[in-house]
Coordinates of N, CA and C and ligand atoms in Angstrom, one line a residue:
X1474 N 0.8 -1.2 0.0 CA 0.0 0.0 0.0 C 0.9 1.3 0.0
X1475 N 1.9 1.2 0.9 CA 2.7 2.4 1.0 C 3.5 2.6 -0.3
X1476 N 4.0 1.5 -0.8 CA 4.7 1.6 -2.1 C 3.9 2.1 -3.2
X1477 N 2.6 1.7 -3.1 CA 1.7 2.1 -4.2 C 1.5 3.6 -4.2
X1478 N 1.3 4.2 -2.9 CA 1.1 5.6 -2.9 C 2.4 6.4 -3.3
X1479 N 3.5 5.8 -2.9 CA 4.8 6.4 -3.3 C 4.9 6.5 -4.8
X1480 N 4.5 5.3 -5.4 CA 4.6 5.2 -6.8 C 3.7 6.2 -7.5
X1481 N 2.5 6.3 -7.0 CA 1.5 7.3 -7.5 C 2.1 8.7 -7.4
X1482 N 2.7 9.0 -6.2 CA 3.3 10.3 -6.0 C 4.4 10.6 -7.1
X1483 N 5.2 9.6 -7.3 CA 6.3 9.7 -8.2 C 5.8 10.0 -9.6
X1484 N 4.8 9.3 -10.0 CA 4.2 9.5 -11.3 C 3.6 10.9 -11.5
X1485 N 2.9 11.3 -10.4 CA 2.3 12.6 -10.4 C 3.3 13.7 -10.6
X1486 N 4.4 13.6 -9.8 CA 5.5 14.6 -9.8 C 6.1 14.6 -11.2
X1487 N 6.4 13.4 -11.7 CA 7.1 13.4 -13.0 C 6.3 14.0 -14.1
X1488 N 4.9 13.8 -14.0 CA 4.1 14.4 -15.0 C 4.0 15.9 -14.9
X1489 N 4.2 16.4 -13.7 CA 4.2 17.9 -13.5 C 5.5 18.4 -14.1
X1490 N 6.6 17.8 -13.8 CA 7.9 18.2 -14.4 C 7.8 18.2 -15.9
X1491 N 7.2 17.2 -16.4 CA 7.1 17.1 -17.9 C 6.2 18.2 -18.4
X1492 N 5.1 18.5 -17.8 CA 4.2 19.5 -18.2 C 4.9 20.9 -18.2
X1493 N 5.7 21.2 -17.1 CA 6.3 22.5 -17.0 C 7.4 22.6 -18.1
X1494 N 8.1 21.5 -18.3 CA 9.2 21.6 -19.4 C 8.5 21.9 -20.7
X1495 N 7.4 21.2 -21.0 CA 6.7 21.4 -22.3 C 6.3 22.8 -22.4
X1496 N 5.7 23.4 -21.4 CA 5.2 24.8 -21.4 C 6.3 25.8 -21.7
X1497 N 7.4 25.6 -21.0 CA 8.6 26.5 -21.1 C 9.1 26.4 -22.6
X1498 N 9.2 25.2 -23.1 CA 9.7 25.1 -24.5 C 8.8 25.8 -25.5
X1499 N 7.5 25.6 -25.2 CA 6.5 26.3 -26.0 C 6.7 27.8 -26.1
X1500 N 7.0 28.4 -25.0 CA 7.2 29.8 -25.0 C 8.5 30.3 -25.6
X1501 N 9.6 29.5 -25.3 CA 10.9 29.8 -25.8 C 10.9 29.9 -27.3
X1502 N 10.1 29.0 -27.9 CA 10.1 29.0 -29.4 C 9.2 30.1 -29.9
X1503 N 8.5 30.8 -29.0 CA 7.6 31.9 -29.4 C 6.3 31.3 -30.0
X1504 N 6.0 30.1 -29.8 CA 4.8 29.5 -30.3 C 3.7 29.5 -29.2
X1505 N 3.3 30.6 -28.8 CA 2.1 30.7 -27.9 C 0.9 30.3 -28.8
X1506 N -0.2 30.1 -28.2 CA -1.5 29.8 -29.0 C -1.7 31.0 -30.0
X1507 N -1.6 32.2 -29.5 CA -1.8 33.4 -30.3 C -0.7 33.4 -31.4
X1508 N 0.5 33.1 -31.0 CA 1.6 33.1 -31.9 C 1.4 32.1 -33.1
X1509 N 0.8 30.9 -32.8 CA 0.5 30.0 -33.8 C -0.5 30.5 -34.8
X1510 N -1.5 31.2 -34.3 CA -2.5 31.8 -35.2 C -1.9 32.9 -36.1
X1511 N -1.0 33.6 -35.4 CA -0.3 34.7 -36.1 C 0.7 34.2 -37.2
X1512 N 1.3 33.0 -37.0 CA 2.1 32.4 -38.0 C 1.3 32.1 -39.2
X1513 N 0.1 31.5 -39.0 CA -0.8 31.2 -40.2 C -1.2 32.5 -40.9
X1514 N -1.5 33.6 -40.1 CA -1.8 34.9 -40.7 C -0.7 35.4 -41.5
X1515 N 0.5 35.3 -40.9 CA 1.7 35.9 -41.6 C 2.0 35.2 -42.9
X1516 N 2.0 33.8 -42.8 CA 2.3 33.1 -44.1 C 1.3 33.3 -45.1
X1517 N 0.0 33.3 -44.7 CA -1.1 33.5 -45.7 C -1.1 34.9 -46.3
X1518 N -0.7 35.9 -45.4 CA -0.7 37.3 -45.9 C 0.4 37.5 -47.0
X1519 N 1.5 36.8 -46.8 CA 2.6 36.9 -47.8 C 2.1 36.4 -49.2
X1520 N 1.4 35.2 -49.2 CA 0.9 34.6 -50.4 C -0.2 35.5 -51.0
X1521 N -1.0 36.1 -50.1 CA -2.1 36.9 -50.5 C -1.6 38.2 -51.3
X1522 N -0.6 38.8 -50.7 CA -0.1 40.0 -51.4 C 0.4 39.8 -52.8
X1523 N 0.9 38.6 -53.0 CA 1.4 38.2 -54.4 C 0.1 37.9 -55.2
X1524 N -0.8 37.1 -54.7 CA -2.0 36.7 -55.5 C -2.9 37.9 -55.9
X1525 N -2.9 38.9 -55.0 CA -3.9 40.0 -55.2 C -3.5 40.9 -56.4
X1526 N -2.3 40.8 -56.9 CA -1.8 41.5 -58.0 C -2.5 41.0 -59.3
X1527 N -3.0 39.8 -59.3 CA -3.6 39.2 -60.5 C -5.1 39.0 -60.2
X1528 N -5.9 39.9 -60.9 CA -7.4 39.8 -60.6 C -8.0 38.4 -61.0
X1529 N -7.3 37.7 -61.9 CA -7.8 36.3 -62.2 C -7.7 35.4 -61.0
X1530 N -7.0 35.8 -60.0 CA -6.8 34.9 -58.8 C -7.7 35.4 -57.7
X1531 N -8.7 36.2 -57.9 CA -9.5 36.8 -56.8 C -10.2 35.8 -56.0
X1532 N -10.6 34.7 -56.6 CA -11.3 33.6 -55.8 C -10.4 33.0 -54.8
X1533 N -9.2 32.7 -55.3 CA -8.1 32.1 -54.5 C -7.7 33.1 -53.4
X1534 N -7.6 34.4 -53.7 CA -7.2 35.4 -52.7 C -8.3 35.5 -51.7
X1535 N -9.6 35.5 -52.1 CA -10.7 35.5 -51.1 C -10.6 34.4 -50.1
X1536 N -10.3 33.2 -50.7 CA -10.1 32.0 -49.8 C -9.0 32.2 -48.8
X1537 N -7.9 32.8 -49.2 CA -6.8 33.1 -48.3 C -7.2 34.0 -47.2
X1538 N -8.0 35.0 -47.6 CA -8.5 35.9 -46.5 C -9.4 35.2 -45.6
X1539 N -10.2 34.2 -46.1 CA -11.0 33.4 -45.2 C -10.2 32.7 -44.2
X1540 N -9.1 32.2 -44.6 CA -8.2 31.4 -43.7 C -7.6 32.4 -42.6
X1541 N -7.3 33.6 -43.1 CA -6.7 34.6 -42.1 C -7.8 35.0 -41.1
X1542 N -9.1 35.1 -41.6 CA -10.2 35.4 -40.7 C -10.4 34.4 -39.7
X1543 N -10.3 33.1 -40.1 CA -10.5 32.0 -39.1 C -9.5 32.1 -38.0
X1544 N -8.2 32.3 -38.5 CA -7.1 32.4 -37.5 C -7.3 33.6 -36.6
X1545 N -7.7 34.8 -37.2 CA -7.9 36.0 -36.4 C -9.0 35.8 -35.3
X1546 N -10.1 35.1 -35.7 CA -11.1 34.9 -34.8 C -10.7 34.0 -33.7
X1547 N -9.9 32.9 -34.0 CA -9.5 32.1 -32.8 C -8.4 32.8 -32.0
X1548 N -7.7 33.7 -32.6 CA -6.7 34.5 -31.9 C -7.4 35.4 -30.8
X1549 N -8.6 35.7 -31.1 CA -9.4 36.5 -30.1 C -9.6 35.8 -28.8
X1550 N -9.5 34.4 -28.8 CA -9.7 33.6 -27.6 C -8.5 33.6 -26.7
X1551 N -7.4 34.1 -27.2 CA -6.1 34.0 -26.5 C -5.6 35.4 -26.1
X1552 N -4.6 35.4 -25.3 CA -4.1 36.7 -24.8 C -2.6 36.8 -25.2
X1553 N -2.1 38.1 -25.4 CA -0.7 38.2 -25.8 C 0.2 37.8 -24.6
X1554 N 1.3 37.2 -25.0 CA 2.3 36.8 -24.0 C 2.8 38.0 -23.2
X1555 N 2.9 39.2 -23.8 CA 3.4 40.4 -23.2 C 2.6 40.8 -22.0
X1556 N 1.3 40.4 -21.9 CA 0.4 40.7 -20.8 C 1.1 40.5 -19.5
X1557 N 1.8 39.3 -19.3 CA 2.4 38.9 -18.1 C 3.4 40.0 -17.6
X1558 N 4.0 40.8 -18.5 CA 5.0 41.8 -18.1 C 4.4 43.2 -17.9
X1559 N 3.1 43.3 -18.0 CA 2.5 44.6 -17.7 C 2.2 44.7 -16.2
X1560 N 2.2 45.9 -15.7 CA 1.9 46.1 -14.3 C 0.5 45.5 -14.0
X1561 N 0.4 44.8 -12.8 CA -0.9 44.1 -12.5 C -2.1 44.9 -12.8
X1562 N -2.1 46.2 -12.4 CA -3.2 47.0 -12.5 C -3.6 47.4 -13.9
X1563 N -2.7 47.1 -14.9 CA -2.9 47.5 -16.3 C -3.2 46.3 -17.2
X1564 N -3.1 45.1 -16.6 CA -3.3 43.9 -17.5 C -4.7 43.8 -18.1
X1565 N -5.7 44.1 -17.3 CA -7.1 44.0 -17.8 C -7.3 44.9 -19.0
X1566 N -6.8 46.2 -18.9 CA -6.9 47.1 -20.0 C -6.1 46.7 -21.2
X1567 N -4.9 46.2 -20.9 CA -4.1 45.7 -22.0 C -4.8 44.6 -22.8
X1568 N -5.4 43.7 -22.2 CA -6.1 42.6 -22.9 C -7.4 43.2 -23.6
X1569 N -8.1 44.1 -22.9 CA -9.3 44.7 -23.5 C -8.9 45.4 -24.8
X1570 N -7.8 46.2 -24.7 CA -7.4 46.9 -25.9 C -6.9 46.0 -27.0
X1571 N -6.3 44.9 -26.7 CA -5.9 43.9 -27.6 C -7.1 43.4 -28.4
X1572 N -8.1 43.0 -27.6 CA -9.3 42.4 -28.2 C -10.0 43.4 -29.1
X1573 N -10.0 44.7 -28.7 CA -10.7 45.7 -29.5 C -10.0 45.8 -30.8
X1574 N -8.6 45.8 -30.8 CA -7.8 45.9 -32.0 C -8.0 44.6 -32.9
X1575 N -8.1 43.5 -32.3 CA -8.3 42.2 -33.0 C -9.7 42.3 -33.7
X1576 N -10.7 43.0 -33.1 CA -12.0 43.1 -33.7 C -11.9 44.0 -35.0
X1577 N -11.1 45.1 -34.9 CA -10.9 45.9 -36.0 C -10.2 45.1 -37.1
X1578 N -9.3 44.3 -36.7 CA -8.6 43.4 -37.7 C -9.6 42.5 -38.4
X1579 N -10.5 41.9 -37.6 CA -11.5 41.0 -38.2 C -12.4 41.7 -39.2
X1580 N -12.7 43.0 -38.8 CA -13.6 43.8 -39.7 C -12.9 44.1 -41.0
X1581 N -11.6 44.5 -41.0 CA -10.9 44.8 -42.2 C -10.8 43.6 -43.1
X1582 N -10.5 42.4 -42.5 CA -10.4 41.2 -43.2 C -11.8 40.9 -43.9
X1583 N -12.9 41.1 -43.1 CA -14.2 40.8 -43.7 C -14.5 41.7 -44.9
X1584 N -14.1 43.0 -44.8 CA -14.3 43.9 -45.9 C -13.4 43.5 -47.1
X1585 N -12.2 43.1 -46.8 CA -11.2 42.6 -47.9 C -11.8 41.4 -48.6
X1586 N -12.4 40.5 -47.9 CA -12.9 39.3 -48.5 C -14.0 39.7 -49.5
X1587 N -14.9 40.6 -49.0 CA -16.0 41.1 -49.8 C -15.5 41.8 -51.1
X1588 N -14.5 42.7 -50.9 CA -13.9 43.4 -52.1 C -13.4 42.4 -53.1
X1589 N -12.7 41.4 -52.7 CA -12.2 40.4 -53.6 C -13.3 39.6 -54.3
X1590 N -14.3 39.3 -53.5 CA -15.5 38.6 -54.1 C -16.2 39.5 -55.1
X1591 N -16.1 40.8 -55.0 CA -16.8 41.7 -55.9 C -15.8 42.2 -57.0
X1592 N -14.6 41.5 -57.1 CA -13.6 41.9 -58.1 C -13.2 43.4 -58.0
X1593 N -13.2 43.9 -56.8 CA -12.8 45.3 -56.6 C -11.3 45.3 -56.1
X1594 N -10.4 45.3 -57.1 CA -9.0 45.1 -56.7 C -8.4 46.4 -56.1
X1595 N -8.9 47.6 -56.6 CA -8.4 48.9 -56.0 C -8.7 48.9 -54.5
X1596 N -10.0 48.6 -54.2 CA -10.4 48.6 -52.8 C -9.6 47.5 -52.0
X1597 N -9.4 46.4 -52.6 CA -8.6 45.3 -52.0 C -7.2 45.8 -51.7
X1598 N -6.6 46.5 -52.6 CA -5.2 47.0 -52.4 C -5.2 48.0 -51.3
X1599 N -6.2 48.8 -51.2 CA -6.3 49.8 -50.1 C -6.4 49.1 -48.8
X1600 N -7.2 48.1 -48.7 CA -7.4 47.4 -47.4 C -6.2 46.6 -47.0
X1601 N -5.4 46.1 -48.0 CA -4.2 45.4 -47.7 C -3.2 46.4 -47.1
X1602 N -3.2 47.6 -47.6 CA -2.3 48.7 -47.0 C -2.7 49.0 -45.6
X1603 N -4.1 49.0 -45.3 CA -4.5 49.3 -43.9 C -4.1 48.1 -43.0
X1604 N -4.1 46.9 -43.6 CA -3.7 45.8 -42.7 C -2.3 45.9 -42.3
X1605 N -1.4 46.4 -43.3 CA 0.0 46.5 -43.0 C 0.2 47.6 -41.9
X1606 N -0.5 48.7 -42.0 CA -0.4 49.7 -41.0 C -0.8 49.2 -39.6
X1607 N -1.9 48.4 -39.7 CA -2.5 47.9 -38.4 C -1.5 46.9 -37.8
X1608 N -0.9 46.1 -38.6 CA 0.0 45.1 -38.2 C 1.2 45.8 -37.4
X1609 N 1.7 46.9 -38.1 CA 2.8 47.6 -37.5 C 2.4 48.2 -36.1
X1610 N 1.3 48.9 -36.1 CA 0.9 49.6 -34.8 C 0.5 48.6 -33.7
X1611 N -0.2 47.5 -34.1 CA -0.6 46.5 -33.1 C 0.6 45.7 -32.5
X1612 N 1.5 45.4 -33.4 CA 2.7 44.7 -32.9 C 3.5 45.6 -31.9
X1613 N 3.5 46.9 -32.2 CA 4.2 47.8 -31.3 C 3.5 47.9 -30.0
X1614 N 2.1 47.8 -30.0 CA 1.4 47.9 -28.7 C 1.3 46.6 -28.0
X1615 N 1.2 45.5 -28.7 CA 0.8 44.2 -28.0 C 1.9 43.1 -28.1
X1616 N 2.8 43.2 -28.9 CA 3.8 42.1 -29.1 C 5.1 42.4 -28.4
X1617 N 5.5 41.5 -27.6 CA 6.7 41.7 -26.8 C 7.9 42.1 -27.7
X1618 N 8.6 43.2 -27.4 CA 9.6 43.8 -28.3 C 10.7 42.8 -28.7
X1619 N 11.1 41.9 -27.9 CA 12.2 41.0 -28.3 C 11.8 39.8 -29.2
X1620 N 10.5 39.8 -29.5 CA 10.1 38.7 -30.5 C 10.0 39.4 -31.8
X1621 N 10.2 38.6 -32.9 CA 9.9 39.3 -34.2 C 9.0 38.5 -35.1
Ligands
LIG3188 C1 -1.7 41.3 -41.5 C2 -1.6 41.5 -40.2 C3 -0.7 40.7 -39.3 C4 0.3 39.8 -39.6 C5 0.8 39.4 -41.0 C6 0.9 39.3 -38.3 C7 1.9 38.4 -38.2 C8 2.5 38.0 -37.0 C9 3.6 37.1 -36.9 C10 4.3 36.4 -38.1 C11 3.9 36.9 -35.6 C12 5.0 36.0 -35.0 C13 4.3 34.7 -34.6 C14 5.3 33.7 -33.9 O1 6.3 33.4 -34.4 O2 5.0 33.4 -32.7 C15 2.9 37.7 -34.8 C16 2.9 37.8 -33.5 C17 2.0 38.6 -32.8 N1 1.0 39.4 -33.3 FE1 0.6 39.6 -35.3 N2 0.2 39.9 -37.3 C18 -0.7 40.7 -37.8 C19 -1.7 41.5 -37.1 C20 -1.8 41.6 -35.7 C21 -2.8 42.3 -35.0 C22 -3.9 43.1 -35.7 C23 -2.5 42.1 -33.7 C24 -3.3 42.6 -32.5 C25 -4.5 43.1 -32.5 C26 -1.4 41.3 -33.6 C27 -0.8 40.9 -32.4 C28 0.3 40.0 -32.3 C29 0.9 39.6 -31.0 C30 0.4 40.0 -29.6 C31 1.9 38.7 -31.3 C32 2.8 37.9 -30.3 C33 2.2 36.6 -29.9 C34 1.9 36.5 -28.5 O3 2.0 37.5 -27.7 O4 1.5 35.4 -28.0 N3 -0.9 40.9 -34.8 N4 2.1 38.4 -35.7

């Protein structure tokens, strides 16, 4: 009996150590949950910027924006890693502002998808420019400076 509880304890402890190590590695690589969605957004945005130059590819481009939208919406369920380094009294505002900005992001993506579906490439190019501006300002506000 005693051995059994010791064994249980040992298993419990080792699984905690395993969990902590996994979590640390996760953050060291910069792959937070939000970071993973951002990776999808970043890669898709790069292909989108190329595809959008060719109006014959508008359906393909609209599908890429759909993928970015899905990632942006699930990003809304997570919080920026930088939150942990904000003063305790400012963390709630930090997260609220992040969510507000993510909603603006979702709105621009929604408009961009509609513009591509309507074959309005001038409008699409304008919206892509505003996405780039928003990326710059949001990363300055919410993304930990030592990550890139
Ligand atoms: C077209 C627009 C955007 C692109 C292409 C983009 C791309 C990226 C990329 C490639 C990363 C690094 C991911 C990693 O390696 O972990 C990242 C991180 C991040 N982005 Fe964006 N992003 C965009 C818009 C935004 C917006 C609008 C916000 C906030 C409202 C935002 C907030 C963040 C944050 C907070 C991180 C750090 C991850 C974390 O804290 O967990 N990004 N982004």
